Amino acid sequence: MAQTILIDPVSRIEGHAKITIYLDDRGEVSDARFHVTEFRGFERFCEGRPLAEMAGITARICGICPVSHLLASAKAGDAILAVTIPPAAEKLRRLMNLGQIVQSHALSFFHLSAPDLLLGFDSDPAQRNVFGLMAQQPDLARGGIRLRQFGQEIIEALGGKKIHPAWAVPGGVREALTNEARTRIHGRVAEARTTTINALALFKRYLDAHRDEVENFGNFTTLFMGMVGADGTWEHYDGELRIIDNGGAILERNIDPQHYFDSLGEAVEPWSYLKFPYYKPLGYPRGAYRVGPLARVNVCQTMGVALADAELREFRQRAGALPSSSFQYHYARLIEILAAIEKIEHLLADPDVLSNRLRAHAGINRLEGVGVSEAPRGTLFHHYQVDADGLITRVNLIIATGQNNYAMNQVVKQMAQRTIHASNGHGNGQGSNGQITEGMLNRVEAGIRAYDPCLSCSTHAVGQMPMKVAVVDARGDVIAEATRD
Ligand code: MG
Ligand code: NI
């Protein structure tokens, strides 16, 4: 009784990927895999290019996270020039990264995930998007759209409308904020803060009403890695890379970015083009770790700002000292938005953001350099080798989505095992007569959305490609399918 379900609503995932769910002969889920098709030519393509062009080239890897690549690339350039950038340049880079965190997290929460939570995983897929949210929760949806614009406005005020590819350069940045832009952005801070506080309140009501769903939404143990400041404060731009185990013990306090390859390896699975980074001393898969909002919030002692710290304390009271459910990525994302807004407000009050002492000039002083920063989705590494003329001889990039690859495979398997029961008599009430509903496939996909993967970064592909969820029975036939363009 082969059947095919094809659904084609608005996409709520960036880029292109496929989830395959395998059933055994009883119709129960035996395995599930998340794959992306990685285009590996990008790193090779950079060879022979001048170091100074790398920020611009890598910013075009991805239309979704150009800011993250721009900053990691500029930092790799700083290492090769062997310079300390001016304090004003560091503050401006921080300001831009905070703007990127706000806009990217707002997109993930309000546009991509809130429709599932507020309209329901099983609601009409044609309405289950930000437009449907607008009809039912207009204040929240409008606030979310404006919050994203707030982050984008900061990025544009610094980098220009289309992210000037050379705003951040090895040694610093090209331009400061204008006084007029500072005033304009400052004028939107209060509204951004209120939107985020309201979203947190609404989200906590959801948690209270869906304890079982939250606890069982891709809950598994891994290590966590994220950046912290010297005193264990949440950090997004520059600091120590800390790895903790699933009991919260610090395994490594300070991975030197210049020697990350001593601590981190990249495993290969025959069925996936995307590599699986892991913590070398534990091997793979024991050393698999997660990055991104939940990892950063789990590895830090404090957010370093008052409102977000109060939220962090409540988060730990509610979810435990070391939450491991993938659902908590949403919660951590909202706390990070709040922290970013508070930090943006502090930076705007700093006279350095208007300074014109912005760049250290130097030649090629090292033949190798690594730049690491926290992209919204997690830790991003740019590793370059150059010749004496500063031409690139080798590039390695490690992106957040790769580091969460292991976790994303775990989450789809757990979500599928919990949700999909294709055989008669094994239904869990969500579908009758062994029917596989669109709502079920949407729940599995929602596990991936919690990690907010950037498939454009993963594939190094230009433009968006579809996400496909397929259920394959024991004979290898596709019996259900959902595709989103
Ligand atoms: Mg690589
Ligand atoms: Ni990206």
Short mmCIF file of C-alpha atoms and ligand atoms in Angstrom, two decimals:
data_model
loop_
_atom_site.label_atom_id
_atom_site.label_comp_id
_atom_site.label_asym_id
_atom_site.label_seq_id
_atom_site.Cartn_x
_atom_site.Cartn_y
_atom_site.Cartn_z
CA MET A 1 0.00 0.00 0.00
CA ALA A 2 2.62 2.52 -1.07
CA GLN A 3 1.53 6.10 -0.65
CA THR A 4 3.17 9.42 -1.34
CA ILE A 5 2.39 12.64 0.44
CA LEU A 6 3.75 15.75 -1.20
CA ILE A 7 3.48 19.09 0.53
CA ASP A 8 4.78 22.30 -0.84
CA PRO A 9 4.38 25.31 1.47
CA VAL A 10 6.77 28.13 2.27
CA SER A 11 10.24 27.03 3.30
CA ARG A 12 11.30 27.50 6.89
CA ILE A 13 14.86 26.27 6.65
CA GLU A 14 17.78 27.98 4.96
CA GLY A 15 19.41 26.22 2.02
CA HIS A 16 19.00 22.60 1.00
CA ALA A 17 18.97 19.26 2.71
CA LYS A 18 17.26 15.94 3.01
CA ILE A 19 15.96 13.94 5.92
CA THR A 20 15.50 10.24 5.27
CA ILE A 21 13.53 8.15 7.75
CA TYR A 22 13.98 4.38 7.48
CA LEU A 23 11.27 1.97 8.66
CA ASP A 24 11.74 -1.69 9.61
CA ASP A 25 9.39 -4.43 8.44
CA ARG A 26 7.02 -3.74 11.33
CA GLY A 27 6.72 -0.15 10.14
CA GLU A 28 8.67 1.27 13.09
CA VAL A 29 11.50 3.78 12.65
CA SER A 30 14.85 1.99 12.57
CA ASP A 31 17.05 4.92 11.62
CA ALA A 32 16.93 8.48 10.34
CA ARG A 33 19.56 10.62 8.67
CA PHE A 34 20.03 14.24 7.87
CA HIS A 35 22.15 14.93 4.81
CA VAL A 36 23.30 17.94 2.91
CA THR A 37 25.21 17.88 -0.31
CA GLU A 38 28.39 19.79 0.31
CA PHE A 39 30.14 21.51 -2.55
CA ARG A 40 33.77 21.08 -1.60
CA GLY A 41 35.22 23.20 -4.35
CA PHE A 42 35.01 26.42 -2.37
CA GLU A 43 38.14 26.02 -0.28
CA ARG A 44 40.11 25.07 -3.40
CA PHE A 45 38.65 28.03 -5.28
CA CYS A 46 40.26 30.45 -2.78
CA GLU A 47 43.81 29.25 -3.50
CA GLY A 48 45.95 31.87 -5.21
CA ARG A 49 43.73 34.76 -4.06
CA PRO A 50 45.28 37.64 -2.09
CA LEU A 51 44.66 37.56 1.67
CA ALA A 52 43.11 41.03 1.49
CA GLU A 53 40.34 39.69 -0.76
CA MET A 54 39.41 36.76 1.47
CA ALA A 55 36.93 38.64 3.64
CA GLY A 56 35.02 39.68 0.53
CA ILE A 57 35.21 36.26 -1.11
CA THR A 58 34.15 34.30 1.96
CA ALA A 59 31.36 36.78 2.74
CA ARG A 60 29.82 35.54 -0.49
CA ILE A 61 29.87 31.88 0.64
CA CYS A 62 26.53 32.50 2.12
CA GLY A 63 23.85 35.13 1.64
CA ILE A 64 22.52 34.31 5.10
CA CYS A 65 25.64 34.73 7.23
CA PRO A 66 28.00 37.06 5.34
CA VAL A 67 28.75 38.99 8.55
CA SER A 68 30.00 35.87 10.35
CA HIS A 69 32.37 34.96 7.52
CA LEU A 70 33.51 38.56 7.17
CA LEU A 71 34.52 38.70 10.84
CA ALA A 72 36.17 35.26 11.06
CA SER A 73 38.07 36.03 7.87
CA ALA A 74 39.25 39.44 9.11
CA LYS A 75 40.42 37.80 12.34
CA ALA A 76 42.42 35.19 10.42
CA GLY A 77 43.94 38.15 8.56
CA ASP A 78 44.80 39.90 11.87
CA ALA A 79 46.71 36.74 12.87
CA ILE A 80 48.67 36.69 9.60
CA LEU A 81 49.54 40.40 9.90
CA ALA A 82 50.41 39.68 13.57
CA VAL A 83 48.68 42.85 14.74
CA THR A 84 46.43 43.88 17.58
CA ILE A 85 43.56 45.84 16.06
CA PRO A 86 42.60 49.27 17.49
CA PRO A 87 40.09 49.12 20.39
CA ALA A 88 37.55 51.10 18.34
CA ALA A 89 37.75 48.55 15.51
CA GLU A 90 37.15 45.69 17.92
CA LYS A 91 34.10 47.44 19.39
CA LEU A 92 32.68 48.06 15.93
CA ARG A 93 33.22 44.45 14.87
CA ARG A 94 31.47 43.41 18.09
CA LEU A 95 28.59 45.76 17.35
CA MET A 96 28.15 44.26 13.90
CA ASN A 97 28.28 40.69 15.22
CA LEU A 98 25.65 41.53 17.85
CA GLY A 99 23.45 42.99 15.10
CA GLN A 100 23.90 39.73 13.19
CA ILE A 101 22.99 37.63 16.24
CA VAL A 102 19.80 39.67 16.76
CA GLN A 103 18.68 39.53 13.14
CA SER A 104 19.52 35.86 12.63
CA HIS A 105 18.00 34.67 15.93
CA ALA A 106 14.89 36.79 15.29
CA LEU A 107 14.49 35.13 11.88
CA SER A 108 14.94 31.68 13.41
CA PHE A 109 12.53 32.18 16.29
CA PHE A 110 9.78 34.44 14.99
CA HIS A 111 9.67 33.48 11.31
CA LEU A 112 10.77 29.84 11.29
CA SER A 113 9.91 28.25 14.65
CA ALA A 114 7.19 30.32 16.37
CA PRO A 115 4.57 29.20 13.80
CA ASP A 116 5.02 25.57 14.97
CA LEU A 117 4.80 26.52 18.62
CA LEU A 118 1.92 28.99 18.44
CA LEU A 119 -0.15 27.65 15.55
CA GLY A 120 0.63 23.98 16.17
CA PHE A 121 2.86 21.41 14.48
CA ASP A 122 -0.21 19.87 12.84
CA SER A 123 -1.81 23.12 11.66
CA ASP A 124 -2.38 23.84 7.98
CA PRO A 125 1.10 24.09 6.42
CA ALA A 126 -0.10 26.84 4.07
CA GLN A 127 -0.79 29.01 7.15
CA ARG A 128 2.02 27.73 9.38
CA ASN A 129 4.40 30.59 8.68
CA VAL A 130 5.00 34.19 9.68
CA PHE A 131 1.96 35.34 7.66
CA GLY A 132 -0.29 32.89 9.49
CA LEU A 133 1.27 34.09 12.73
CA MET A 134 0.48 37.67 11.71
CA ALA A 135 -3.21 36.76 11.45
CA GLN A 136 -3.37 35.14 14.89
CA GLN A 137 -0.68 36.91 16.95
CA PRO A 138 -0.20 40.21 15.13
CA ASP A 139 1.75 41.96 17.90
CA LEU A 140 4.23 39.13 18.29
CA ALA A 141 4.71 38.66 14.54
CA ARG A 142 5.11 42.38 13.87
CA GLY A 143 7.49 42.72 16.83
CA GLY A 144 9.58 39.84 15.48
CA ILE A 145 9.79 41.37 12.02
CA ARG A 146 10.84 44.72 13.50
CA LEU A 147 13.38 43.05 15.80
CA ARG A 148 15.02 41.47 12.78
CA GLN A 149 15.06 44.86 11.03
CA PHE A 150 16.75 46.36 14.11
CA GLY A 151 19.63 43.90 13.77
CA GLN A 152 19.82 44.47 10.03
CA GLU A 153 19.90 48.21 10.51
CA ILE A 154 23.03 47.91 12.67
CA ILE A 155 24.73 45.76 10.03
CA GLU A 156 23.79 48.18 7.25
CA ALA A 157 24.86 51.24 9.22
CA LEU A 158 28.35 49.72 9.43
CA GLY A 159 28.75 47.56 6.37
CA GLY A 160 26.42 49.23 3.90
CA LYS A 161 23.19 47.97 2.33
CA LYS A 162 24.68 44.92 0.68
CA ILE A 163 27.34 44.24 3.38
CA HIS A 164 30.35 45.97 1.90
CA PRO A 165 32.64 42.99 1.47
CA ALA A 166 35.64 44.96 2.65
CA TRP A 167 34.22 46.67 5.74
CA ALA A 168 36.13 44.37 8.08
CA VAL A 169 39.70 43.98 6.88
CA PRO A 170 42.84 42.36 8.27
CA GLY A 171 43.98 44.91 10.87
CA GLY A 172 40.61 46.48 11.65
CA VAL A 173 37.59 48.00 9.92
CA ARG A 174 37.16 50.68 7.30
CA GLU A 175 34.52 52.95 8.79
CA ALA A 176 32.96 53.89 12.10
CA LEU A 177 29.33 54.53 12.84
CA THR A 178 28.00 58.01 12.05
CA ASN A 179 26.52 59.96 14.92
CA GLU A 180 23.22 60.05 13.09
CA ALA A 181 23.16 56.24 12.72
CA ARG A 182 24.08 55.83 16.38
CA THR A 183 21.11 58.00 17.40
CA ARG A 184 18.74 56.16 15.06
CA ILE A 185 19.78 52.71 16.32
CA HIS A 186 19.66 53.83 19.94
CA GLY A 187 16.09 55.00 19.35
CA ARG A 188 15.04 51.42 18.59
CA VAL A 189 16.72 49.67 21.52
CA ALA A 190 13.79 49.96 23.96
CA GLU A 191 11.30 48.45 21.52
CA ALA A 192 13.69 45.59 20.66
CA ARG A 193 14.12 44.82 24.36
CA THR A 194 10.35 44.85 25.01
CA THR A 195 9.70 42.53 22.05
CA THR A 196 12.27 40.05 23.35
CA ILE A 197 11.00 40.15 26.94
CA ASN A 198 7.43 39.55 25.68
CA ALA A 199 8.60 36.66 23.50
CA LEU A 200 10.40 35.12 26.49
CA ALA A 201 7.23 35.37 28.60
CA LEU A 202 5.18 33.73 25.88
CA PHE A 203 7.81 31.04 25.35
CA LYS A 204 7.84 30.19 29.08
CA ARG A 205 4.06 29.76 29.02
CA TYR A 206 4.59 27.31 26.17
CA LEU A 207 7.19 25.42 28.23
CA ASP A 208 4.79 25.16 31.18
CA ALA A 209 2.05 23.76 28.97
CA HIS A 210 4.22 21.30 27.01
CA ARG A 211 6.65 19.81 29.53
CA ASP A 212 6.60 16.35 27.99
CA GLU A 213 7.14 17.59 24.45
CA VAL A 214 10.00 19.85 25.56
CA GLU A 215 11.75 17.09 27.54
CA ASN A 216 11.50 14.59 24.70
CA PHE A 217 12.40 16.84 21.79
CA GLY A 218 15.74 15.38 20.74
CA ASN A 219 17.16 14.93 24.23
CA PHE A 220 20.59 13.27 24.24
CA THR A 221 24.01 13.84 25.70
CA THR A 222 26.95 15.39 23.88
CA LEU A 223 29.79 17.70 24.75
CA PHE A 224 29.21 21.44 24.28
CA MET A 225 31.67 24.00 22.93
CA GLY A 226 31.46 27.78 22.96
CA MET A 227 33.45 30.93 23.50
CA VAL A 228 33.72 32.58 26.89
CA GLY A 229 35.51 35.66 28.21
CA ALA A 230 38.41 35.31 30.61
CA ASP A 231 36.04 35.20 33.61
CA GLY A 232 33.62 32.69 32.06
CA THR A 233 31.32 35.39 30.67
CA TRP A 234 29.22 34.64 27.55
CA GLU A 235 31.26 35.76 24.54
CA HIS A 236 30.57 36.07 20.81
CA TYR A 237 33.58 37.69 19.19
CA ASP A 238 36.86 36.86 20.88
CA GLY A 239 37.84 34.79 23.89
CA GLU A 240 38.60 31.28 25.05
CA LEU A 241 37.03 28.22 23.47
CA ARG A 242 35.70 26.05 26.26
CA ILE A 243 34.52 22.44 25.96
CA ILE A 244 32.39 20.87 28.69
CA ASP A 245 31.22 17.28 29.06
CA ASN A 246 27.63 16.17 29.58
CA GLY A 247 28.04 16.57 33.34
CA GLY A 248 29.21 20.15 32.97
CA ALA A 249 32.88 19.42 33.79
CA ILE A 250 35.30 21.57 31.81
CA LEU A 251 37.33 19.26 29.55
CA GLU A 252 39.33 22.03 27.99
CA ARG A 253 39.43 25.59 29.23
CA ASN A 254 41.18 27.36 26.44
CA ILE A 255 41.60 25.84 23.03
CA ASP A 256 44.13 28.05 21.28
CA PRO A 257 42.40 29.02 18.02
CA GLN A 258 45.78 28.99 16.27
CA HIS A 259 46.11 25.30 17.18
CA TYR A 260 42.46 24.17 17.13
CA PHE A 261 43.46 21.12 15.08
CA ASP A 262 45.30 19.70 18.11
CA SER A 263 41.95 19.47 19.93
CA LEU A 264 39.37 19.10 17.17
CA GLY A 265 39.19 16.46 14.47
CA GLU A 266 36.77 16.05 11.56
CA ALA A 267 35.28 12.57 11.14
CA VAL A 268 33.84 11.34 7.87
CA GLU A 269 30.74 9.14 7.51
CA PRO A 270 30.31 7.33 4.20
CA TRP A 271 26.71 8.54 3.78
CA SER A 272 27.34 12.23 4.40
CA TYR A 273 29.35 14.83 2.50
CA LEU A 274 29.36 17.09 5.55
CA LYS A 275 32.11 16.21 8.03
CA PHE A 276 31.54 15.51 11.72
CA PRO A 277 33.89 17.57 13.91
CA TYR A 278 34.69 16.04 17.34
CA TYR A 279 36.88 16.57 20.38
CA LYS A 280 40.00 14.56 19.58
CA PRO A 281 40.93 13.23 23.05
CA LEU A 282 37.58 11.37 23.24
CA GLY A 283 37.51 10.16 19.64
CA TYR A 284 34.42 9.97 17.41
CA PRO A 285 31.52 9.73 18.19
CA ARG A 286 32.17 10.05 21.97
CA GLY A 287 33.79 13.41 21.33
CA ALA A 288 30.86 14.79 19.32
CA TYR A 289 29.96 18.24 20.57
CA ARG A 290 27.25 20.83 19.97
CA VAL A 291 27.75 24.54 19.27
CA GLY A 292 25.38 27.49 19.00
CA PRO A 293 22.97 29.16 21.44
CA LEU A 294 22.44 26.26 23.88
CA ALA A 295 26.16 25.40 23.87
CA ARG A 296 27.21 29.01 24.55
CA VAL A 297 24.66 29.41 27.32
CA ASN A 298 25.70 26.07 28.84
CA VAL A 299 29.45 26.75 28.85
CA CYS A 300 29.28 30.26 30.35
CA GLN A 301 28.98 31.30 34.00
CA THR A 302 27.20 34.55 33.30
CA MET A 303 25.81 36.51 30.35
CA GLY A 304 27.58 39.63 31.66
CA VAL A 305 24.45 41.85 31.45
CA ALA A 306 21.65 42.23 33.99
CA LEU A 307 18.42 41.28 32.21
CA ALA A 308 19.89 38.32 30.34
CA ASP A 309 21.55 37.12 33.55
CA ALA A 310 18.20 37.06 35.34
CA GLU A 311 16.86 35.01 32.41
CA LEU A 312 19.87 32.67 32.56
CA ARG A 313 19.18 32.00 36.25
CA GLU A 314 15.54 31.22 35.51
CA PHE A 315 16.56 29.05 32.54
CA ARG A 316 18.77 26.95 34.81
CA GLN A 317 16.04 26.69 37.47
CA ARG A 318 13.58 25.46 34.86
CA ALA A 319 15.78 23.30 32.66
CA GLY A 320 18.49 22.14 35.08
CA ALA A 321 22.15 23.09 35.26
CA LEU A 322 22.94 21.46 31.94
CA PRO A 323 19.93 21.17 29.67
CA SER A 324 20.36 18.70 26.82
CA SER A 325 16.98 18.78 25.05
CA SER A 326 17.30 20.27 21.59
CA PHE A 327 14.14 22.27 22.32
CA GLN A 328 16.18 24.42 24.72
CA TYR A 329 18.02 25.90 21.71
CA HIS A 330 14.95 28.12 21.25
CA TYR A 331 15.07 29.29 24.87
CA ALA A 332 18.83 29.93 24.71
CA ARG A 333 18.35 31.86 21.45
CA LEU A 334 15.87 34.24 23.11
CA ILE A 335 18.23 34.80 26.07
CA GLU A 336 21.03 35.56 23.60
CA ILE A 337 18.87 38.11 21.76
CA LEU A 338 18.27 39.89 25.06
CA ALA A 339 21.98 39.82 25.96
CA ALA A 340 22.88 41.12 22.50
CA ILE A 341 20.43 44.04 22.84
CA GLU A 342 21.87 44.97 26.25
CA LYS A 343 25.41 44.79 24.87
CA ILE A 344 24.45 46.85 21.83
CA GLU A 345 23.10 49.55 24.15
CA HIS A 346 26.38 49.59 26.10
CA LEU A 347 28.46 49.81 22.93
CA LEU A 348 26.35 52.66 21.53
CA ALA A 349 27.19 54.67 24.66
CA ASP A 350 30.92 54.18 24.04
CA PRO A 351 32.56 57.14 22.24
CA ASP A 352 34.88 54.71 20.42
CA VAL A 353 32.09 53.68 18.02
CA LEU A 354 32.47 57.10 16.39
CA SER A 355 36.29 56.99 16.36
CA ASN A 356 38.35 57.08 13.19
CA ARG A 357 41.34 55.21 14.61
CA LEU A 358 40.26 51.98 13.04
CA ARG A 359 43.02 50.09 11.36
CA ALA A 360 46.51 48.67 12.03
CA HIS A 361 48.58 48.45 8.85
CA ALA A 362 51.17 45.71 8.44
CA GLY A 363 52.56 43.27 5.92
CA ILE A 364 52.62 39.49 5.96
CA ASN A 365 54.24 38.58 9.28
CA ARG A 366 53.04 34.97 9.62
CA LEU A 367 52.35 32.40 6.94
CA GLU A 368 49.39 30.89 8.76
CA GLY A 369 46.48 32.27 10.74
CA VAL A 370 43.18 31.18 12.23
CA GLY A 371 40.18 33.41 12.90
CA VAL A 372 37.44 32.18 15.21
CA SER A 373 34.24 33.92 16.20
CA GLU A 374 30.76 32.93 17.26
CA ALA A 375 28.29 33.02 14.39
CA PRO A 376 24.62 33.01 15.46
CA ARG A 377 24.53 29.26 14.73
CA GLY A 378 27.81 28.48 16.51
CA THR A 379 31.57 28.64 16.39
CA LEU A 380 33.08 29.49 13.01
CA PHE A 381 36.71 28.80 12.07
CA HIS A 382 38.61 30.32 9.14
CA HIS A 383 42.09 28.86 8.76
CA TYR A 384 44.40 30.24 6.05
CA GLN A 385 47.93 29.56 4.90
CA VAL A 386 49.64 32.13 2.67
CA ASP A 387 52.90 32.50 0.81
CA ALA A 388 55.36 35.36 1.40
CA ASP A 389 53.35 37.57 -0.98
CA GLY A 390 50.15 36.97 0.95
CA LEU A 391 48.58 34.72 -1.66
CA ILE A 392 46.40 31.96 -0.21
CA THR A 393 47.90 28.47 -0.43
CA ARG A 394 45.40 26.59 1.72
CA VAL A 395 42.01 27.23 3.33
CA ASN A 396 40.04 25.24 5.88
CA LEU A 397 36.66 26.38 7.13
CA ILE A 398 34.77 24.73 9.96
CA ILE A 399 31.20 25.92 10.15
CA ALA A 400 28.60 25.68 12.91
CA THR A 401 26.27 23.45 10.92
CA GLY A 402 29.04 20.85 10.51
CA GLN A 403 29.78 20.89 14.24
CA ASN A 404 26.07 20.30 14.94
CA ASN A 405 25.88 17.56 12.30
CA TYR A 406 26.06 14.71 14.80
CA ALA A 407 23.38 16.32 16.98
CA MET A 408 21.09 16.98 14.02
CA ASN A 409 21.29 13.30 13.08
CA GLN A 410 20.43 12.37 16.67
CA VAL A 411 17.49 14.76 16.77
CA VAL A 412 15.88 13.49 13.56
CA LYS A 413 16.20 9.88 14.71
CA GLN A 414 14.63 10.58 18.10
CA MET A 415 11.88 12.77 16.69
CA ALA A 416 11.08 10.17 14.03
CA GLN A 417 11.04 7.29 16.53
CA ARG A 418 8.74 9.21 18.80
CA THR A 419 6.40 10.51 16.13
CA ILE A 420 6.15 8.09 13.24
CA HIS A 421 4.48 4.70 13.60
CA ALA A 422 3.53 3.62 10.12
CA SER A 423 2.15 0.17 10.90
CA ASN A 424 -1.44 -0.48 11.92
CA GLY A 425 -1.87 -0.91 15.64
CA HIS A 426 1.22 1.08 16.48
CA GLY A 427 -0.37 4.47 16.02
CA ASN A 428 0.25 6.94 18.84
CA GLY A 429 -2.92 8.87 18.22
CA GLN A 430 -1.36 11.37 15.86
CA GLY A 431 -2.32 9.45 12.76
CA SER A 432 -4.86 6.73 12.24
CA ASN A 433 -4.49 3.49 10.28
CA GLY A 434 -0.75 3.87 9.97
CA GLN A 435 -1.07 7.11 8.02
CA ILE A 436 2.01 9.28 8.01
CA THR A 437 0.76 12.82 8.25
CA GLU A 438 2.41 16.05 7.18
CA GLY A 439 2.29 17.09 10.85
CA MET A 440 4.50 14.12 11.76
CA LEU A 441 7.07 14.99 9.11
CA ASN A 442 6.93 18.59 10.25
CA ARG A 443 7.80 17.54 13.82
CA VAL A 444 10.86 15.68 12.58
CA GLU A 445 11.90 18.71 10.54
CA ALA A 446 11.29 20.96 13.56
CA GLY A 447 14.06 19.04 15.31
CA ILE A 448 16.43 20.32 12.64
CA ARG A 449 14.98 23.84 12.83
CA ALA A 450 15.91 24.00 16.54
CA TYR A 451 19.55 24.02 15.40
CA ASP A 452 18.81 26.67 12.76
CA PRO A 453 21.34 25.13 10.36
CA CYS A 454 22.69 27.24 7.56
CA LEU A 455 22.62 24.88 4.63
CA SER A 456 23.91 27.58 2.37
CA CYS A 457 27.12 27.67 4.43
CA SER A 458 27.25 23.88 4.55
CA THR A 459 26.92 23.41 0.85
CA HIS A 460 28.77 26.58 -0.16
CA ALA A 461 25.99 26.77 -2.74
CA VAL A 462 24.63 30.03 -4.02
CA GLY A 463 20.90 30.42 -3.55
CA GLN A 464 18.30 28.27 -1.90
CA MET A 465 17.50 24.67 -2.63
CA PRO A 466 14.68 22.50 -1.31
CA MET A 467 14.45 20.56 1.92
CA LYS A 468 13.02 17.10 1.53
CA VAL A 469 11.73 14.66 4.14
CA ALA A 470 11.25 11.11 2.90
CA VAL A 471 10.06 7.96 4.68
CA VAL A 472 11.48 4.73 3.26
CA ASP A 473 9.98 1.33 4.14
CA ALA A 474 11.84 -1.92 4.71
CA ARG A 475 11.74 -2.73 0.98
CA GLY A 476 13.36 0.59 0.10
CA ASP A 477 10.21 2.24 -1.29
CA VAL A 478 9.47 5.86 -0.47
CA ILE A 479 6.06 5.77 1.22
CA ALA A 480 5.75 9.38 2.33
CA GLU A 481 7.44 12.59 1.33
CA ALA A 482 7.32 16.30 2.07
CA THR A 483 9.19 18.88 0.05
CA ARG A 484 9.56 22.56 0.86
CA ASP A 485 11.07 24.96 -1.63
MG MG B 1 36.56 22.49 5.90
NI NI B 2 25.49 30.64 6.18
#
